[in-house]
Structures are given as structure tokens and as C-alpha cells.
Short mmCIF file of C-alpha atoms and ligand atoms in Angstrom, two decimals:
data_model
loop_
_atom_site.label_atom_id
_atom_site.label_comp_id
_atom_site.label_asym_id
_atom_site.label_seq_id
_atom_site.Cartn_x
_atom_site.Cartn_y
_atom_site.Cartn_z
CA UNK M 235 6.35 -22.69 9.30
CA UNK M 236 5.41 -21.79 5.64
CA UNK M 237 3.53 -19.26 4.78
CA UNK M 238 2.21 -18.63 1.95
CA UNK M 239 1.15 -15.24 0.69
CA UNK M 240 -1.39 -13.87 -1.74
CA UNK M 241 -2.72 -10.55 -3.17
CA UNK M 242 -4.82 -11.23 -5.31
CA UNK M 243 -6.40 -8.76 -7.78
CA UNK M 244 -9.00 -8.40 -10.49
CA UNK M 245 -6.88 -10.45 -13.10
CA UNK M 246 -3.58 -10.51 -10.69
CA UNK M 247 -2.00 -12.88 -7.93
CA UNK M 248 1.33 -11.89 -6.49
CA UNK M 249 2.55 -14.36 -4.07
CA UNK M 250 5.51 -15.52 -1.98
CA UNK M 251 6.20 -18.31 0.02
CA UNK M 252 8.15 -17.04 3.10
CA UNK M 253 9.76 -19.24 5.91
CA UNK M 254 8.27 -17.74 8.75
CA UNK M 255 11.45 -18.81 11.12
CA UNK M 256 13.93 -17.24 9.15
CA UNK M 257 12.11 -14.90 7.57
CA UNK M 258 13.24 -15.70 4.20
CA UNK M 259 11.65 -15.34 0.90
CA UNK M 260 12.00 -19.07 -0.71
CA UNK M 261 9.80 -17.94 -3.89
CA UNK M 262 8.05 -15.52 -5.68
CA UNK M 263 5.88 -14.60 -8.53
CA UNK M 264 3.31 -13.12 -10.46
CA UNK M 265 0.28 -14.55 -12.39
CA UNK M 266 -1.03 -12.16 -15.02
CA UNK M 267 -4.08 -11.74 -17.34
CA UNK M 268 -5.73 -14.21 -15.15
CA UNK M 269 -9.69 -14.90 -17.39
CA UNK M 270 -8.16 -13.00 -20.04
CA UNK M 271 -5.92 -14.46 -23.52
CA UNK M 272 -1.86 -14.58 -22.85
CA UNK M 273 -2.48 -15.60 -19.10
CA UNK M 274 0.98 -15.79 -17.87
CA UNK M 275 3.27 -16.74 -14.62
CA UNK M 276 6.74 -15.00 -13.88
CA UNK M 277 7.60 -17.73 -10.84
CA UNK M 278 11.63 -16.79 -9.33
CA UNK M 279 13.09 -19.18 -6.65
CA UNK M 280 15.22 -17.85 -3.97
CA UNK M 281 18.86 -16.84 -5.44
CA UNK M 282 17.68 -18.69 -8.99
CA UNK M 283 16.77 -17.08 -12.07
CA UNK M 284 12.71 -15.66 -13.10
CA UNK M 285 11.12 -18.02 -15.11
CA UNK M 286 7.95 -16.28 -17.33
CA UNK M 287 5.64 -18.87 -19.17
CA UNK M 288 2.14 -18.42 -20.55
CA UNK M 289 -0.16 -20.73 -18.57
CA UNK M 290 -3.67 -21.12 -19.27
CA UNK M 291 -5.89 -19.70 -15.83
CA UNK M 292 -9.24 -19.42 -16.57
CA UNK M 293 -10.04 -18.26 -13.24
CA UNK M 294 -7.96 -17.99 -10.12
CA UNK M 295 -8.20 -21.21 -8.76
CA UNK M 296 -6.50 -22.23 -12.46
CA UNK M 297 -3.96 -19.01 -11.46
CA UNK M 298 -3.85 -20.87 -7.56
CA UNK M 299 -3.18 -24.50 -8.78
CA UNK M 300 -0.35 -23.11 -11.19
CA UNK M 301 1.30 -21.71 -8.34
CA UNK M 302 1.68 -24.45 -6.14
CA UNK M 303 2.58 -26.45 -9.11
CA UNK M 304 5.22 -24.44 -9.50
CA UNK M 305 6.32 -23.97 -6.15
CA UNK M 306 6.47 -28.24 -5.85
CA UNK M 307 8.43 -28.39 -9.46
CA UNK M 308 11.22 -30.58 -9.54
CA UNK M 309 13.19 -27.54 -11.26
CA UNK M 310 12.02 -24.26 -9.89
CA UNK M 311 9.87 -25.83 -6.54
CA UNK M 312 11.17 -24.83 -3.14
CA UNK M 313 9.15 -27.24 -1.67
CA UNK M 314 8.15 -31.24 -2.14
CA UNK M 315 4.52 -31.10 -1.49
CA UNK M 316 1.58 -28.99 -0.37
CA UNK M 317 1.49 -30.02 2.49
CA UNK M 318 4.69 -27.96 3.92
CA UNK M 319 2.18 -24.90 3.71
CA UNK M 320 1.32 -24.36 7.49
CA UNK M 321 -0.68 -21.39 6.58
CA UNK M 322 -1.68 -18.62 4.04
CA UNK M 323 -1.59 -14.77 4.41
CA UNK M 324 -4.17 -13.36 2.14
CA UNK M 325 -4.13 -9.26 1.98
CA UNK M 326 -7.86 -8.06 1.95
CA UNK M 327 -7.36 -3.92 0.95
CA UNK M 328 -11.10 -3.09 2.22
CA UNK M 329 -11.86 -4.44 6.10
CA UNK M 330 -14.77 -1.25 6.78
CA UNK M 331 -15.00 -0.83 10.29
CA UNK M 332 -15.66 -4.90 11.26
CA UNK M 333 -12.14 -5.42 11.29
CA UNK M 334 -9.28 -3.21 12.81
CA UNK M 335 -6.70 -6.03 12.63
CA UNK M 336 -5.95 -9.40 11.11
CA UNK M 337 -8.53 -12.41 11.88
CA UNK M 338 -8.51 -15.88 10.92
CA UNK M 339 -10.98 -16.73 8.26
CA UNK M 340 -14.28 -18.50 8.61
CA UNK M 341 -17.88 -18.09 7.07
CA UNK M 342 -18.42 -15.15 8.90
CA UNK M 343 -15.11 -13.43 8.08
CA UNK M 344 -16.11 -13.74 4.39
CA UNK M 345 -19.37 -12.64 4.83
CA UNK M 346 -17.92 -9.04 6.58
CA UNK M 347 -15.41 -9.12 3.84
CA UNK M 348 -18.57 -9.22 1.45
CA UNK M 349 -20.09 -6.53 2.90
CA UNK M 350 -17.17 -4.28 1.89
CA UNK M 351 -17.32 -5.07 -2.04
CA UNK M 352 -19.27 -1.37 -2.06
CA UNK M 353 -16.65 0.06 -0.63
CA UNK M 354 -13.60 -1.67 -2.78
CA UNK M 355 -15.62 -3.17 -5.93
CA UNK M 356 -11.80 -3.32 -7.71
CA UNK M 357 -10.51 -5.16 -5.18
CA UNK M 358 -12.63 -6.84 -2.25
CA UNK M 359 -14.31 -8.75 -4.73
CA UNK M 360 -11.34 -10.24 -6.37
CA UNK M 361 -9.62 -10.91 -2.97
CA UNK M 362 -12.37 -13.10 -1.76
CA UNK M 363 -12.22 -15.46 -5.15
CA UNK M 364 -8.38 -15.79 -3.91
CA UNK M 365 -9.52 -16.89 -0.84
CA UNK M 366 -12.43 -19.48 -1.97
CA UNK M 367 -9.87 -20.96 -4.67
CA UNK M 368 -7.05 -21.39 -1.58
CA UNK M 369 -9.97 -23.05 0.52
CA UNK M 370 -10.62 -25.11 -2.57
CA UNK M 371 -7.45 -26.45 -3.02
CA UNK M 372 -5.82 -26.11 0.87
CA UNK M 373 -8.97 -27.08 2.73
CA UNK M 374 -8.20 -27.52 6.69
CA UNK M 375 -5.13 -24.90 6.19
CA UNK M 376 -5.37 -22.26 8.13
CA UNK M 377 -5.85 -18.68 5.99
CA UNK M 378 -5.77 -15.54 7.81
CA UNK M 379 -6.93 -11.99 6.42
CA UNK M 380 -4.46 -8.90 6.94
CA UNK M 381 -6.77 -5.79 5.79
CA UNK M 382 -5.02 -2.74 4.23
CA UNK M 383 -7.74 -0.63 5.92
CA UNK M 384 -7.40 -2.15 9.76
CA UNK M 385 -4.67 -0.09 11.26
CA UNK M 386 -6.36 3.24 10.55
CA UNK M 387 -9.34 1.80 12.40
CA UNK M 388 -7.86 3.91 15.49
CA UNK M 389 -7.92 6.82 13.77
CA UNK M 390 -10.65 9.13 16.12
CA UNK M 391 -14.08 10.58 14.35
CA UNK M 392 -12.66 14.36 14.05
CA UNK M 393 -10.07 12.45 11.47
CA UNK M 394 -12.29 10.08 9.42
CA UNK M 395 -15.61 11.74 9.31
CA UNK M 396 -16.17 14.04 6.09
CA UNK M 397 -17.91 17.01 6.42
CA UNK M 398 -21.07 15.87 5.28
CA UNK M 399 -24.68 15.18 6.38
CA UNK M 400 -24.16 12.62 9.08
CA UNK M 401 -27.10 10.61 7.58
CA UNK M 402 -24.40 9.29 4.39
CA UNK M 403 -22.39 7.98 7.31
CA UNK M 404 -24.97 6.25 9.52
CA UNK M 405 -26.55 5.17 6.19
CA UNK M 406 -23.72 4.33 3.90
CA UNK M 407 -20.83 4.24 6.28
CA UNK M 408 -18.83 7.47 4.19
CA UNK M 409 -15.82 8.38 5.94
CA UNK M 410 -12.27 8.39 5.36
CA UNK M 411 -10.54 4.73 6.18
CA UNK M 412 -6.77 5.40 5.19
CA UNK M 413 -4.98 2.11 3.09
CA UNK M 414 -1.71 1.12 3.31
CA UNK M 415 -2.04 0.15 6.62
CA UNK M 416 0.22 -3.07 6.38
CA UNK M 417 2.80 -1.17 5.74
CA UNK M 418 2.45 2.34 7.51
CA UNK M 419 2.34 -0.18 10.62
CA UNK M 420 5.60 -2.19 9.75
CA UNK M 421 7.20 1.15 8.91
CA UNK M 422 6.98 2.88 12.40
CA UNK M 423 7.27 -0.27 14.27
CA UNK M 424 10.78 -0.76 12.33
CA UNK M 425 11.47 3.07 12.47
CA UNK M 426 11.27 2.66 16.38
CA UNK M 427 13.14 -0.10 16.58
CA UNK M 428 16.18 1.19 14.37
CA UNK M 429 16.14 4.12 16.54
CA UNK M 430 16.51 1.71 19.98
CA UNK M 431 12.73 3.11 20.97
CA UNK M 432 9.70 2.18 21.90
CA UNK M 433 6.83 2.75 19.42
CA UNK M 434 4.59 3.85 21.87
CA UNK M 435 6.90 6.75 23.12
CA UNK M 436 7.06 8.31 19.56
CA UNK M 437 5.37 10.94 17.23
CA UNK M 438 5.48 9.30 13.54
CA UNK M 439 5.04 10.36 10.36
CA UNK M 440 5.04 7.61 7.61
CA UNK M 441 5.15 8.82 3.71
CA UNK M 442 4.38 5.96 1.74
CA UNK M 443 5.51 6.89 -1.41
CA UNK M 444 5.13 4.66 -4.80
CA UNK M 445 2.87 4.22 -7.63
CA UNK M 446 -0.41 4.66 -4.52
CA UNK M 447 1.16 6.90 -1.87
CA UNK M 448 0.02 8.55 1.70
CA UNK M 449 1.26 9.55 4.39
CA UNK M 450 0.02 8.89 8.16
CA UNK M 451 0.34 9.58 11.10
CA UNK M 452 1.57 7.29 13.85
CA UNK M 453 1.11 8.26 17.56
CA UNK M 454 2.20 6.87 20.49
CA UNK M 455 2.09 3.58 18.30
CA UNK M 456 -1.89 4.18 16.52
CA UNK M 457 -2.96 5.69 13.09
CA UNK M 458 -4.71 9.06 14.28
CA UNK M 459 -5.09 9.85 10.67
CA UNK M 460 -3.89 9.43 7.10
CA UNK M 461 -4.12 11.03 3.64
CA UNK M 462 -6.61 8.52 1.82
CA UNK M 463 -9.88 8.53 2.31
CA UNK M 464 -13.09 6.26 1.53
CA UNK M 465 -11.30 5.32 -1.51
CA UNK M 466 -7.74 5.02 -2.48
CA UNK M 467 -8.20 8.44 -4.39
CA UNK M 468 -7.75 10.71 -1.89
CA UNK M 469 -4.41 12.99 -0.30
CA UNK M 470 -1.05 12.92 -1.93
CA UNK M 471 -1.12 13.63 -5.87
CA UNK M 472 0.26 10.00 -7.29
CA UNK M 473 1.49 7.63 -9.91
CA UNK M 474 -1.98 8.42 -11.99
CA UNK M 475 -4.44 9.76 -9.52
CA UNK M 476 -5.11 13.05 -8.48
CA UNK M 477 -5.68 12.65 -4.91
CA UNK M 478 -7.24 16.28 -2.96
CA UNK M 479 -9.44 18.27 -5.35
CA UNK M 480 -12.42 20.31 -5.08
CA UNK M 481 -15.32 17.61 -5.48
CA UNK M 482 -16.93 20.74 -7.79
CA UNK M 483 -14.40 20.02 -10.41
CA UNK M 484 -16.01 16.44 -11.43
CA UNK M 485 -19.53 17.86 -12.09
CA UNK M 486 -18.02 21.07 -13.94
CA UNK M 487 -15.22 18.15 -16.06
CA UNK M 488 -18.51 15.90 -16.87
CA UNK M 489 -20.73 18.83 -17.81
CA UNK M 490 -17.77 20.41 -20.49
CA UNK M 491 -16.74 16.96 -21.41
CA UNK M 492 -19.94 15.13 -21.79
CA UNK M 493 -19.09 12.24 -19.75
CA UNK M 494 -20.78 9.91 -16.76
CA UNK M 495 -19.56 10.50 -13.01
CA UNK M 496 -17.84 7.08 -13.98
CA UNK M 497 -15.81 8.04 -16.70
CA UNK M 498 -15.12 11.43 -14.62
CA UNK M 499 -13.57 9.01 -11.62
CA UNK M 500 -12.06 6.94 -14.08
CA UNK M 501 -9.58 10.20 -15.01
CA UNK M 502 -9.11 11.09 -11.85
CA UNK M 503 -7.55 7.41 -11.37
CA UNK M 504 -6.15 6.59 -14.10
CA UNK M 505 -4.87 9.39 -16.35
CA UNK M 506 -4.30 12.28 -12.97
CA UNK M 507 -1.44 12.83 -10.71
CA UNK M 508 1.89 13.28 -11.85
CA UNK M 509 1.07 11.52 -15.48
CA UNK M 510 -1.36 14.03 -15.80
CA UNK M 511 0.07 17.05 -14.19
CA UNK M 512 3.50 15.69 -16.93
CA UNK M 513 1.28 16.40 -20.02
CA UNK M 514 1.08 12.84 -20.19
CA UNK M 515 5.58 12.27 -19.76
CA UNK M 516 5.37 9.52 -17.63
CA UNK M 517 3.64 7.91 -14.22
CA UNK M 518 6.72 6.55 -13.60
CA UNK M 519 9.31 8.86 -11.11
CA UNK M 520 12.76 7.54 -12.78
CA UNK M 521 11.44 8.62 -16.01
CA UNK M 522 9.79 11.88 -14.43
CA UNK M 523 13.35 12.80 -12.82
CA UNK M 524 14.99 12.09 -16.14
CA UNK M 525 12.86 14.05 -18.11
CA UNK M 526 12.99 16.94 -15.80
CA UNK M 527 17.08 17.14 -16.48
CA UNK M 528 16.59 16.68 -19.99
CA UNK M 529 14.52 19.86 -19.67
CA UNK M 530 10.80 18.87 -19.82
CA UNK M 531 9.42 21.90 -17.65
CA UNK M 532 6.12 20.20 -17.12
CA UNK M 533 7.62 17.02 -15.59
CA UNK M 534 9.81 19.24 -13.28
CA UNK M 535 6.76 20.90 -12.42
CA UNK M 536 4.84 17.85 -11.64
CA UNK M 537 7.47 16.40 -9.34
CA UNK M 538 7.37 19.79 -7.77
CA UNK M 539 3.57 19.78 -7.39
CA UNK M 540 4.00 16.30 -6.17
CA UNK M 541 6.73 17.02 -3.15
CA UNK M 542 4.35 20.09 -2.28
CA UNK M 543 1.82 18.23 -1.32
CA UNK M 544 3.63 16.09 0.98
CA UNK M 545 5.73 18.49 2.48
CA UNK M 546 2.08 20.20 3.10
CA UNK M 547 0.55 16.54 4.39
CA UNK M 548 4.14 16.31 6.64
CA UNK M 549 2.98 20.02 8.28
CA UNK M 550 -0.42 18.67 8.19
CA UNK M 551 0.61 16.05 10.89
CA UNK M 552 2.81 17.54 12.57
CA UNK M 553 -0.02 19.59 13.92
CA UNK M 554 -1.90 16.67 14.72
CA UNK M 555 -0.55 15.01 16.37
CA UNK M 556 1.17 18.51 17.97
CA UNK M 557 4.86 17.54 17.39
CA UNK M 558 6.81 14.92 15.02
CA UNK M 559 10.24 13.33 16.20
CA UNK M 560 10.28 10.90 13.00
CA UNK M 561 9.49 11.16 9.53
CA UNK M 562 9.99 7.77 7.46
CA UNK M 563 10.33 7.14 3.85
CA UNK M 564 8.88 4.26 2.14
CA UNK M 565 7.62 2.51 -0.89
CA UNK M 566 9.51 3.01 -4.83
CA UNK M 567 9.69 6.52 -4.57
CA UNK M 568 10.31 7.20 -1.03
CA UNK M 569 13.06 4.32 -0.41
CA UNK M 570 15.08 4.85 -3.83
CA UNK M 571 14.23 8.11 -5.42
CA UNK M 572 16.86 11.13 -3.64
CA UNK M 573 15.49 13.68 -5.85
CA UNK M 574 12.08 13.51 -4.89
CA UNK M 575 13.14 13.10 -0.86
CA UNK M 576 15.30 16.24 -1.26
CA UNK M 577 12.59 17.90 -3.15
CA UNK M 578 10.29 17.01 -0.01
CA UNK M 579 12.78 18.32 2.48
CA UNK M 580 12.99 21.42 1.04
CA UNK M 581 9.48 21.92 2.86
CA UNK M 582 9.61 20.62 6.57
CA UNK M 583 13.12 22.39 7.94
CA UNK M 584 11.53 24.18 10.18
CA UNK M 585 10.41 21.42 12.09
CA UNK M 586 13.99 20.84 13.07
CA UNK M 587 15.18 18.19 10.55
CA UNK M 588 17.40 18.19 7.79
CA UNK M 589 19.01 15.68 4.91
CA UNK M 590 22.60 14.94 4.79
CA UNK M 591 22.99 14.75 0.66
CA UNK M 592 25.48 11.99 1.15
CA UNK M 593 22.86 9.32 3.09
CA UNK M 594 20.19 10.77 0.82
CA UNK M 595 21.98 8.93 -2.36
CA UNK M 596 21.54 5.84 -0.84
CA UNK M 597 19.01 3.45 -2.02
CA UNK M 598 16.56 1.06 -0.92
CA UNK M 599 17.95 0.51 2.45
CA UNK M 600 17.40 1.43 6.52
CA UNK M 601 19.24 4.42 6.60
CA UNK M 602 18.99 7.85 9.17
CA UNK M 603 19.22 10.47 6.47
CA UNK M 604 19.42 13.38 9.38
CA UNK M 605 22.36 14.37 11.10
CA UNK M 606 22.81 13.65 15.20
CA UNK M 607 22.01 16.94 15.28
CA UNK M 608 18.44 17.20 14.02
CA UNK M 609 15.56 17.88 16.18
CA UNK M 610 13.39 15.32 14.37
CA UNK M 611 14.95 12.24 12.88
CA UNK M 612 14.15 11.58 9.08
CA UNK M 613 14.95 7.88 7.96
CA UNK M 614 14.38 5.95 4.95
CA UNK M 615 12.22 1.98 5.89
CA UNK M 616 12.04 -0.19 3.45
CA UNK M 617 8.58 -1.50 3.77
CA UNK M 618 7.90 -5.24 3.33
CA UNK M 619 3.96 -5.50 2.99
CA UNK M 620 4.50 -9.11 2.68
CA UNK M 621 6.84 -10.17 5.47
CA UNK M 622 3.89 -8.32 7.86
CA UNK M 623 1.21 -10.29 6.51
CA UNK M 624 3.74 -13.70 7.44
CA UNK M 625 4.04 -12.63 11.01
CA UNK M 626 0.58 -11.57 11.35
CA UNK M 627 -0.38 -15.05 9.82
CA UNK M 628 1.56 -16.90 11.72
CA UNK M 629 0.59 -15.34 15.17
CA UNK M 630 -3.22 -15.53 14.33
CA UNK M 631 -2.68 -19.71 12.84
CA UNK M 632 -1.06 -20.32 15.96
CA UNK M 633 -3.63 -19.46 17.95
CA UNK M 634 -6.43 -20.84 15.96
P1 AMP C 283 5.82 1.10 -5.87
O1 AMP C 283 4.39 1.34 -6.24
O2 AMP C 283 6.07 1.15 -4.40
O3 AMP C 283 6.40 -0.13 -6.53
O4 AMP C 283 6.66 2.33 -6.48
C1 AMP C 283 6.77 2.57 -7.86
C2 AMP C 283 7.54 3.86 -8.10
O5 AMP C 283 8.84 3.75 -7.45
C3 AMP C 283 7.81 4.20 -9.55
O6 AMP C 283 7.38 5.51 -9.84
C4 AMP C 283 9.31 4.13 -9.69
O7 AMP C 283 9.80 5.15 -10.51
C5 AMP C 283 9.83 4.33 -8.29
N1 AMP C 283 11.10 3.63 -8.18
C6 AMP C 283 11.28 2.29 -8.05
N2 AMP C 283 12.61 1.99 -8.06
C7 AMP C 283 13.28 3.15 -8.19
C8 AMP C 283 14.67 3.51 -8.27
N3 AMP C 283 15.64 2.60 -8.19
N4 AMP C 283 14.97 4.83 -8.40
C9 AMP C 283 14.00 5.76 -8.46
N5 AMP C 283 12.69 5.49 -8.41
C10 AMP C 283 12.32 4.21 -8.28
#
């Protein structure tokens, strides 16, 4: 079958169309400044060159339309008609506690998806226009919804509750909800099965580390807890946000600076974590890495600040789940940067792993990065958000 999949964002689609028997990626591509002037599409066929045109998109049905127009060209298609999509994968980042895996969509599915704008206003609200412009266009094809929230939905109340007046979360449903969870699931199910194990037998802890990061942890084959919170904001330090402070700090920033709670979050998203910590260098880890050998203390500081914090979140788990026999690297920086991943290992030897410096340089592949001799294995997964939401599709359509 093909599946077609779609993140939509505010102004944003990213899609591929994978074949869900081989597995293979037949296209990809990007619509941009979707509602906005310059709206554009970067479309790339499988093993042919990226093709970047303006396109005018209105909305996203416009950006939705484009795509399959492109994916049915006589150039750059992959495919002669619409109707060779058997299904589409939609990833929804905010599922609440209504959904703790992938469902097939109906009325009542975007209703409960709805009822989680509060909670993801960025991003909920945007996924469900992706979703009314597929139905639009693809009605009676079956779309599925693969929530970034679902697999921490296992994670027990001493992990997600906050330690605040229980009222906020019987009122307002505050507690911690972990994202990510597409691919902190696909990395320990891979992780196990590189390793010739079952998930279920294993102690895991996942760092997803790219522009967003956290790290979870993955027992026995469940989330029992994971470094963001309500919102993406919380746990590791990142790309641009801060992630753990002392909630104090935002009423003390808006009080000096003379700005709204808004504007205070809007910092802590946006102009925080190791951008921030930089003096403003870079978000970006190649550049951080470079900078830092070129001499720019702050940026070596930041990227030391940064590895801190998830060697602390690695120590963090470890005690939770009360042992570790796998770490796994993900994401940008976890699957291609070797400075940071040394810089984190420097951190968690005691718990009986270590880094060979030669696996370390590789990049962007599987690869064990401990010696046979290591009490805990640490491995590099590439994650691949994308193929999960395929296979999750194409179990759920199946059944439908
Ligand atoms: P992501 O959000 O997963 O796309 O990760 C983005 C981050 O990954 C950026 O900070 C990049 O610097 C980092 N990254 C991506 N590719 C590489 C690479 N080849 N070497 C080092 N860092 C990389």
C-alpha cells in the first residue's frame, strides 16, 4: 500500500509518500509559507533531484492539492493517480490523555483532537486543518492519527503529575505528557531488535537529541517517564528553548523587563537554550562545535551546559527505572554530532558504559558505540518518525 504522510504545521506541511511493503520513501517534500507571500514547495522524488518552486497556497488544502499534483506529475510524480493512496498517516503532536496510541479518524477523533488545541495552540490546531483539507480532497481514504504525546500515556502519576494543587489537574488537566513519542517508541523497539532482544526484557534510555530534544525512559517496553512536560518546553536545554528553570525566574524576567507572561514564554522558546546560553552564536550544533574550536568560550560553554543536563536526565533514569542496560542516541545531534555524544559520556561511566572514539565518528547510522565489554550498551538509532507513522497507518487502515 501507499501511504501517505503529513505533518502539518502552522504555515508548514512536510510529507512523504512511503511504500508501505518495501518500506521505501518514493517522495518527499516541504510546503512553506503556507497563507503567507513567497508560498513555496521543495518536492524530491526517490534517487531524483529537489525541485523548489513558489506555488501559490492560500490555505492548506491549496498546500494539499499542490502536493498530490506533484506527486502525479508526469516529471517529478511517483505515482499516476490519487487513487494509489491506500491511506494517510497524519502526526497529531497533542493526543491529552483520550488517546495513548494511534486511532483511525472519524468525527469523534477530531472532536478529542479539538479538545487538545489548549494544550498545543501551535500545533493541534494546524494539524486538524491538514486533516479536514486531506478529507476534502481524499474523501473515503482511510486517515489515521499517530499522536506525539500517546506513548508517554503509560507513564504512572508519581511521573506526570506536577507538584501542584491537584485542583489545576482535575480542572485543567496540568501534568507532564512527554512528546516525541513516535520516535522514543521506534528507537527502543529498533535498539532491542539490533541487540537480538526482546523490548520487553530491557531497561531503556532514549536521548532524543535535535533542534526539540528529551530523553525517556523505556521499561520493560513502556514510557515510565520523560523530560518534557505539559508543553514542549520542559527538560533538556535545546536548539532555542530553555527547558528546566525555576518557574520564579519568568515573573522576576517580566517584572525587570516590562513584558507580558507571553512575551516572557516567547524567550524561553525562542531565543533560550544553547542560542541563548551562546550569547546568541548559533542554535545550530555544527556551528556551536565549530565555534567552540575556533575559540568562542561561550559556545563551548553552552555545549557543555547542554551535555550536563543530559548526562544528569541519563542518571535521572537510571534511578527510575532502578538500572539501565541501553542508552540510545537519536535525532540531528544525537545520530551525527560525536562531540556532543562524547561530551555526554563523559557523565554516565559509572553506570558501566563507555564510547569507543572510533564508532563514535560514525554518522547517522545503527551503530553499538560501547565495547563487548560494557555493562550497559550505548548505541546510536537513527529515528524515522515517519516510517512509524506508515506502519502504524497501515495496521490501523487495515483493520478499519
Ligand atoms: P533535528 O531537529 O533532529 O533535525 O536536529 C537538528 C540538529 O542536528 C542541528 O543542531 C544540527 O546541527 C544537528 N545536525 C544535523 N546534521 C548534523 C551533522 N551531520 N553533524 C553534526 N550535527 C548535525
Amino acid at each position: 500500500m501507499k501511504v501517505l504522510v503529513l505533518n502539518c504545521g502552522s504555515s508548514s506541511l512536510k510529507y512523504q509518500l512511503i511504500d508501505s511493503d518495501t518500506e521505501d520513501v518514493l517522495a518527499k517534500g516541504l510546503c512553506e509559507r503556507i497563507g503567507i507571500d513567497g508560498s513555496n514547495i521543495a518536492h524530491q522524488p526517490a534517487g531524483g533531484e529537489k525541485v523548489k518552486e513558489e506555488a501559490d497556497m492560500p490555505d492548506h488544502t491549496a498546500a494539499v492539492k499542490i502536493v498530490i499534483a506533484k506527486l502525479t506529475d508526469e516529471k517529478v510524480g511517483v505515482i499516476s493517480s490519487l487513487a494509489e493512496i491506500g491511506a494517510v498517516g497524519h502526526r497529531v503532536v497533542h493526543g491529552g490523555e483520550d488517546f495513548s496510541g494511534a486511532v483511525v479518524i472519524d468525527e469523534a477523533v477530531i472532536h478529542a483532537i479539538e479538545g487538545c488545541n489548549d494544550l498545543a495552540p501551535l500545533h493541534n490546531p494546524a494539524n486538524l486543518i491538514g486533516i479536514r483539507s486531506c478529507q476534502a480532497i481524499m474523501p473515503g481514504v482511510p486517515m489515521v492519527a499517530v499522536f506525539d504525546t500517546a506513548f508517554h500515556q503509560s507513564m504512572p502519576k508519581k511521573a506526570y503529575l506536577y507538584g501542584l494543587p491537584y485542583e489545576y489537574y482535575r480542572k485543567y488537566k496540568i501534568r507532564r505528557y512527554g512528546f516525541h513519542g513516535t520516535s522514543h517508541d521506534f528507537v527502543s523497539k529498533r535498539a532491542a531488535e539490533i541487540l537480538g532482544k526482546d523490548r520487553k526484557d530491557l531497561k531503556i534510555i532514549v536521548c532524543h537529541l535535535g533542534n526539540g530534544a528529551s530523553v525517556s525512559a523505556v521499561k520493560y517496553g513502556e514510557s515510565v517517564d520523560t523530560s518534557m512536560g505539559l508543553t514542549p518546553l520542559e527538560g533538556l536545554i535545546m536548539g532555542t528553548r530553555s527547558g528546566d528553570m525555576d518557574p520564579a525566574i519568568l515573573s522576576f524576567l517580566a517584572e525587570k523587563e516590562g513584558l507580558d507572561a507571553a512575551q516572557v514564554i516567547e524567550i524561553c522558546n525562542k531565543k533560550s537554550g544553547v542560542l541563548g546560553l551562546s550569547d546568541g552564536a548559533s542554535s545550530d550544533f555544527r556551528d556551536l562545535v565549530q565555534a567552540s574550536e575556533e575559540g568562542n568560550e561561550q559556545a563551548g560553554n553552552a555545549l557543555e551546559a547542554y551535555a550536563y543536563r543530559v548526562g544528569k536526565y541519563i542518571g535521572a533514569y537510571a534511578a527510575a527505572m532502578n538500572g539501565v542496560d541501553v542508552i540510545a542516541f537519536t535525532a540531528g545531534v544525537g545520530e551525527n554530532n560525536a562531540e556532543v555524544r562524547a561530551m555526554v559520556a563523559r557523565y554516565i561511566g559509572y553506570l558501566g558504559t563507555n564510547i569507543d572514539p572510533e564508532r563514535n565518528r560514525i554518522r547517522g547510522e545503527e551503530v553499538i558505540l560501547s565495547d563487548g565489554g560494557a555493562k550497559v550498551v550505548t548505541m546510536v538509532v537513527p529515528t524515522n518518525e515517519e516510517l512509524a507513522i506508515a506502519r502504524e497507518t497501515v495496521r490501523l487502515a487495515a483493520e478499519s
